[in-house]
CSV table of C-alpha atoms and ligand atoms in Angstrom, one decimal:
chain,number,residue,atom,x,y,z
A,1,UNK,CA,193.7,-88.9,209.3
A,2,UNK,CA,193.9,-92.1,210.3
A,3,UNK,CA,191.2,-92.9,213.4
A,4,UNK,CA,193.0,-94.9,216.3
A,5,UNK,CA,189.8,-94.4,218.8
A,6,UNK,CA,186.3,-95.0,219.0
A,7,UNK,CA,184.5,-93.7,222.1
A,8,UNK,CA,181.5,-96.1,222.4
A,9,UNK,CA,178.3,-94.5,224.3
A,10,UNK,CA,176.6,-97.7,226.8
A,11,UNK,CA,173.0,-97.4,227.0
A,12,UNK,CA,171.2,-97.5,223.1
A,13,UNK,CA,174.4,-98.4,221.0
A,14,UNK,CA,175.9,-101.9,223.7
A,15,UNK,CA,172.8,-102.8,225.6
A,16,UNK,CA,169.6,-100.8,226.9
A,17,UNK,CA,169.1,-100.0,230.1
A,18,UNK,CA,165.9,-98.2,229.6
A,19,UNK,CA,163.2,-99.9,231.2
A,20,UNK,CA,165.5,-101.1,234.3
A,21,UNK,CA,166.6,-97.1,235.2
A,22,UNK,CA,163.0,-95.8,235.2
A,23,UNK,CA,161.8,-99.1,237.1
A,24,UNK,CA,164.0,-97.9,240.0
A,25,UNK,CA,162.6,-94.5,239.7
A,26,UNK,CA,159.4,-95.6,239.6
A,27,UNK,CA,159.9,-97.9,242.7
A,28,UNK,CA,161.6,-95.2,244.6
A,29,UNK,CA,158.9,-92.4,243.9
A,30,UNK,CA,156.0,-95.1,245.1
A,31,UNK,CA,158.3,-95.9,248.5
A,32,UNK,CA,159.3,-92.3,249.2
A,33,UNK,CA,156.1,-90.3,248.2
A,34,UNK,CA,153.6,-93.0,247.4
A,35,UNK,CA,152.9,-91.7,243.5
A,36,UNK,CA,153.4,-93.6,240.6
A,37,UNK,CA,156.1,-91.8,238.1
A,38,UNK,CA,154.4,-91.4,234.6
A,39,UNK,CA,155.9,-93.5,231.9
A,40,UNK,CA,156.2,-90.0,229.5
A,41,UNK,CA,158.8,-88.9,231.9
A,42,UNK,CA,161.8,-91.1,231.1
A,43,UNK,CA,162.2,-89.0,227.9
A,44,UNK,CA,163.3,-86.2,230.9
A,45,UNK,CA,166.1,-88.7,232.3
A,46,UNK,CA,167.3,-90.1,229.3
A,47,UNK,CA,171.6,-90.4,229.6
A,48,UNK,CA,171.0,-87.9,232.2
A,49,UNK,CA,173.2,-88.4,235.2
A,50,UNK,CA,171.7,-89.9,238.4
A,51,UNK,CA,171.7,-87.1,241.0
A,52,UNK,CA,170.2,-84.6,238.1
A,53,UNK,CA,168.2,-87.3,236.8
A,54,UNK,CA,166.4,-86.8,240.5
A,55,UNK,CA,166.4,-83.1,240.2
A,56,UNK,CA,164.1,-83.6,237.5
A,57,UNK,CA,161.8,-85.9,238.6
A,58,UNK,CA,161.2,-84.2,241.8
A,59,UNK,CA,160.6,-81.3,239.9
A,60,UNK,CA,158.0,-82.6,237.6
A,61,UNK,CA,156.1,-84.5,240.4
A,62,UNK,CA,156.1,-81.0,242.0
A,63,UNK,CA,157.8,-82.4,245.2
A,64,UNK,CA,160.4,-80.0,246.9
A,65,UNK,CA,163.1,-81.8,249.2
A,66,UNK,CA,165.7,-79.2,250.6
A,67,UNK,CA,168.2,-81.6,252.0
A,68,UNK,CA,171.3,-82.5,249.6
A,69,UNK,CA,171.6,-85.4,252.5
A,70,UNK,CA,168.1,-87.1,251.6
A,71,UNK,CA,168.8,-86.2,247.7
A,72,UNK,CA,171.6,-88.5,247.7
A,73,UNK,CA,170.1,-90.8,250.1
A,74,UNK,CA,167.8,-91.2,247.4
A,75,UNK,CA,169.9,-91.6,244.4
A,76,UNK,CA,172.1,-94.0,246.6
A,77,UNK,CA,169.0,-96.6,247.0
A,78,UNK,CA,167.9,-95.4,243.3
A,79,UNK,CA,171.4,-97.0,242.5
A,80,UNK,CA,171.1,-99.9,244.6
A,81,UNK,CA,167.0,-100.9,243.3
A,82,UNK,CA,168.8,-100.7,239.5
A,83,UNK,CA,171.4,-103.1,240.5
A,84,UNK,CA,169.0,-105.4,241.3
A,85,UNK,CA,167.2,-105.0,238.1
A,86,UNK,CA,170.3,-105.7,236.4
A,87,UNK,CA,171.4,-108.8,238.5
A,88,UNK,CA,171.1,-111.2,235.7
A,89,UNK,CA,172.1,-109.2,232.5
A,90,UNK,CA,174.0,-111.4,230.5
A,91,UNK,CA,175.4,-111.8,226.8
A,92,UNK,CA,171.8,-112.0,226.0
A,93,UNK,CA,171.1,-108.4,226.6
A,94,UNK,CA,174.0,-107.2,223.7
A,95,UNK,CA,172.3,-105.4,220.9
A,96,UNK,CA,172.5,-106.6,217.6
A,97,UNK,CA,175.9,-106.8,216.1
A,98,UNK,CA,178.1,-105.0,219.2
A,99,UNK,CA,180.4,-108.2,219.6
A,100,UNK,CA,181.4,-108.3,215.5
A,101,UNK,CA,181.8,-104.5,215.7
A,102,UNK,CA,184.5,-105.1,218.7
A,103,UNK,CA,185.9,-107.5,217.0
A,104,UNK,CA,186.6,-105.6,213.8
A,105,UNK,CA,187.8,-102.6,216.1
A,106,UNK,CA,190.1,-104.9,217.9
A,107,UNK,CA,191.3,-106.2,214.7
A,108,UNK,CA,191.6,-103.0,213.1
A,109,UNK,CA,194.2,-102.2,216.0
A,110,UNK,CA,192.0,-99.1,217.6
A,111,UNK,CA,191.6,-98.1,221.1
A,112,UNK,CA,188.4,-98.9,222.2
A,113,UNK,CA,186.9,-96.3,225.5
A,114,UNK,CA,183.8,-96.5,227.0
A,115,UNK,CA,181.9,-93.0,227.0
A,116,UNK,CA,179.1,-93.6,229.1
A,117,UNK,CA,177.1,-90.9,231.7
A,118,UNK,CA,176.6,-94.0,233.7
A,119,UNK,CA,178.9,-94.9,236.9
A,120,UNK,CA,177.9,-98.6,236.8
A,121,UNK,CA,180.2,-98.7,233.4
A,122,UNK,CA,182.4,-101.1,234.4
A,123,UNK,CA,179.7,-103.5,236.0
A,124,UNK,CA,177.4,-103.9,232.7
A,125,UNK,CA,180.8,-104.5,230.8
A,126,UNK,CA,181.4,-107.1,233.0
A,127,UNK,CA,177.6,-108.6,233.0
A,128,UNK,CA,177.6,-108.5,229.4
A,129,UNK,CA,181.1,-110.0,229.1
A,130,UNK,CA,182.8,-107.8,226.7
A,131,UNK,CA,185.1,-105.8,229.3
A,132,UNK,CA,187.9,-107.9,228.0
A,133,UNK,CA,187.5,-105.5,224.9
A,134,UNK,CA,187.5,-102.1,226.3
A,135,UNK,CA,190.6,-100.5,226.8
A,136,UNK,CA,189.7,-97.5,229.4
A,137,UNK,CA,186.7,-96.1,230.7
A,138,UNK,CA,185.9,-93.1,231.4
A,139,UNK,CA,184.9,-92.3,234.7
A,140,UNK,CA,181.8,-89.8,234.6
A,141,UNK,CA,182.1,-89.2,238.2
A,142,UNK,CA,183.4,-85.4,237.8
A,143,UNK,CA,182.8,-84.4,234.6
A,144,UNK,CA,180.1,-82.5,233.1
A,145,UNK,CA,177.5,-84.2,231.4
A,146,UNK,CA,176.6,-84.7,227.8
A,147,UNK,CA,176.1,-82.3,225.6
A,148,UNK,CA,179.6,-80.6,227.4
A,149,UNK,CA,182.5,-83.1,225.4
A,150,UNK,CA,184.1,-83.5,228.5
A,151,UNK,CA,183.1,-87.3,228.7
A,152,UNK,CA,184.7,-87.5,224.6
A,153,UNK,CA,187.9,-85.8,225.6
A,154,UNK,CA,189.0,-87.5,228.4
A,155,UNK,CA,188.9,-90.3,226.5
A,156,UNK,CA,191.1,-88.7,223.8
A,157,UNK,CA,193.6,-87.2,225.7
A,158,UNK,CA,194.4,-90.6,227.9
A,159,UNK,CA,195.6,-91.9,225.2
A,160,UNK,CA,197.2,-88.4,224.1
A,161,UNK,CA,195.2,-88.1,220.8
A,162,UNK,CA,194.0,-85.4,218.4
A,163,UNK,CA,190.2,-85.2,217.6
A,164,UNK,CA,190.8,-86.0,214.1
A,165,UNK,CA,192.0,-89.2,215.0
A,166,UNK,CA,188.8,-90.2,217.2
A,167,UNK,CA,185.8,-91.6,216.5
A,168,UNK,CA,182.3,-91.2,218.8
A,169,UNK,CA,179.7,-93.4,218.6
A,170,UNK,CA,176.3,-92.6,220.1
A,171,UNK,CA,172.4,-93.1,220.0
A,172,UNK,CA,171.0,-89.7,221.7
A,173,UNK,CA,171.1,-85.9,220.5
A,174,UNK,CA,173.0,-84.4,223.3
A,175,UNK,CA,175.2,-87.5,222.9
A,176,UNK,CA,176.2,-86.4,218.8
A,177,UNK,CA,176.4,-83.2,220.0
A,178,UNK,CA,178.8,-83.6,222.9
A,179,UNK,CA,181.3,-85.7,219.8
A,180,UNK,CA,180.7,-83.1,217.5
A,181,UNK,CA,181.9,-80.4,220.3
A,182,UNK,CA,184.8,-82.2,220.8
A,183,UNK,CA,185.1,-82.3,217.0
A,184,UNK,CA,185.1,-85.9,216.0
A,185,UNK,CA,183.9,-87.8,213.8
A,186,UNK,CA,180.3,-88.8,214.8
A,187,UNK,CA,178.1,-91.9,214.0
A,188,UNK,CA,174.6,-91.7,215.5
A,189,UNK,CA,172.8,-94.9,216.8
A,190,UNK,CA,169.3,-96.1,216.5
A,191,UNK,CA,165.5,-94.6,215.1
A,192,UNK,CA,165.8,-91.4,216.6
A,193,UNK,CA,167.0,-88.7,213.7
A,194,UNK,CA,170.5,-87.4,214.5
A,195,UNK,CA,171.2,-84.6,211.9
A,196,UNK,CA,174.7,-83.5,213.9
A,197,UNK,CA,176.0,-87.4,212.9
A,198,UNK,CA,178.1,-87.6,210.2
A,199,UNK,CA,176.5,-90.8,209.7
A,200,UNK,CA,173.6,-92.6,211.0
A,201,UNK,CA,172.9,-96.4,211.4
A,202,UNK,CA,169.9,-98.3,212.6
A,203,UNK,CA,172.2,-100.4,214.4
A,204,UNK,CA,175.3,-102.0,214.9
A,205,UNK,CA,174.3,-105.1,213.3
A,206,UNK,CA,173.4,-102.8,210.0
A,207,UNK,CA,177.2,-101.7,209.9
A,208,UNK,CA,178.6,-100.9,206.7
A,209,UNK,CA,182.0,-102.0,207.6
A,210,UNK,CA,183.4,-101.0,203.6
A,211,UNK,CA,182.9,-97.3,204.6
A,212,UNK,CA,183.5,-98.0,208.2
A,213,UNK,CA,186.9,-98.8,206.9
A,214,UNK,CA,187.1,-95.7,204.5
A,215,UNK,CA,186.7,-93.8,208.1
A,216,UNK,CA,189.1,-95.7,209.8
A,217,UNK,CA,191.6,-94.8,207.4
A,218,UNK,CA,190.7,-91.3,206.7
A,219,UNK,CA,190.4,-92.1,203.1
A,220,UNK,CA,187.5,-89.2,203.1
A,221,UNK,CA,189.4,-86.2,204.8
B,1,LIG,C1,172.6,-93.0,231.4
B,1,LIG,C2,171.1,-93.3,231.6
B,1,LIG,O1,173.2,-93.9,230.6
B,1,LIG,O2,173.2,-93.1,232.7
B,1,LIG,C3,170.5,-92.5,232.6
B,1,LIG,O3,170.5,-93.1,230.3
B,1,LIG,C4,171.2,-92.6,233.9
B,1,LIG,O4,169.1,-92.9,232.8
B,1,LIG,C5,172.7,-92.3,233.7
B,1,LIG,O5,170.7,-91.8,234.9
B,1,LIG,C6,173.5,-92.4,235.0
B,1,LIG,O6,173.5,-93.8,235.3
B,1,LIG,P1,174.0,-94.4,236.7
B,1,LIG,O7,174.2,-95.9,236.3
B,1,LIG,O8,175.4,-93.8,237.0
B,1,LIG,O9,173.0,-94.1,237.7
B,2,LIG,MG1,172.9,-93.6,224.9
């Protein structure tokens, strides 16, 4: 079938956000407890969502804190630390080849969504100056998290769509698998090996946009 979708993951496949989200951790964990996070951690947190993303790091520090009120305390100045760190993103900060890919959606007449875990969305889109092409994003606020295809099928059924007419587009595991769970058509992101993607890239800017177009079109099904 014909796609008329592509659900675009943020952090790995636009821009990465890596460094700058375990900075904050790492600044918040030294102000709060005075210990210094280890870098082998972020693996833990990776497009995990902020307040389990604290969870987890307590947890592996082997630091209990019992009030919900402090947790999100926490993940509230987390939040506000990683802002700074992203102050001056600009165009600069694109990975290779996003703003051609856009343009060759736009072109091509699909929607384009946003599926990001991340609630600061709308702020990097803006930063990076490519909002103008998005044309909804999902709000992760109440949905589950990747691997559940919540994040996918909101996206799909604003614009009242069928799977088969979606695309997903993503750079981590649970990410492929929350697209195939939704049952779209998935096209993994980046070094790490995604064997639930129908098709893996390096990056955007090593598109193959002759068989992108064969999938656009459903010339495969
Ligand atoms: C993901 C990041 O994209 O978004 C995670 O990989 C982060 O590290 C998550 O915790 C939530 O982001 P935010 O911006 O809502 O705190
Ligand atoms: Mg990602």
């Amino acid at each position: 079938m014909r796609k008329k979708l592509i659900i675009i993951d943020l952090d790995g496949v636009i821009t990465s956000t890596t460094d700058e989200h375990f900075s904050a951790w790492v600044l918040l964990f030294k102000k709060y407890f005075g210990i210094r996070l280890d870098s082998n951690l972020e693996t833990y947190v990776k497009g995990v969502s902020r307040i389990k993303s604290l969870e987890i790091l307590l947890e592996k520090s082997g630091i209990q804190v019992e009030s919900q009120k402090i947790i999100n305390k926490m993940a509230q100045e987390k939040n506000k630390i990683y802002r700074e760190l992203i102050s001056d993103f600009n165009e600069t900060r694109l990975m290779p080849g996003v703003v051609r890919f856009l343009e060759y959606l736009r072109n091509k007449g699909l929607k384009i969504a946003l599926g990001s875990a991340s609630k600061n969305g709308t702020f990097l889109l803006d930063k990076l100056k490519i909002e103008s092409f998005f044309d909804f994003i999902v709000d992760p606020s109440l949905l589950k998290s990747k691997p559940h295809p919540d994040i996918f099928l909101t996206a799909m059924n604003h614009f009242d769509l069928e799977p088969e007419e979606c695309i997903g587009i993503e750079d981590a595991i649970s990410g492929v698998e929350a697209i195939k769970k939704a049952n779209m058509y998935a096209i993994g992101i980046g070094p790490e090996k995604l064997d639930r993607a129908d098709w893996q890239i390096k990056d955007l800017s090593h598109m193959d946009y002759e068989k992108l177009e064969e999938i656009v079109e459903g010339a495969n099904d």
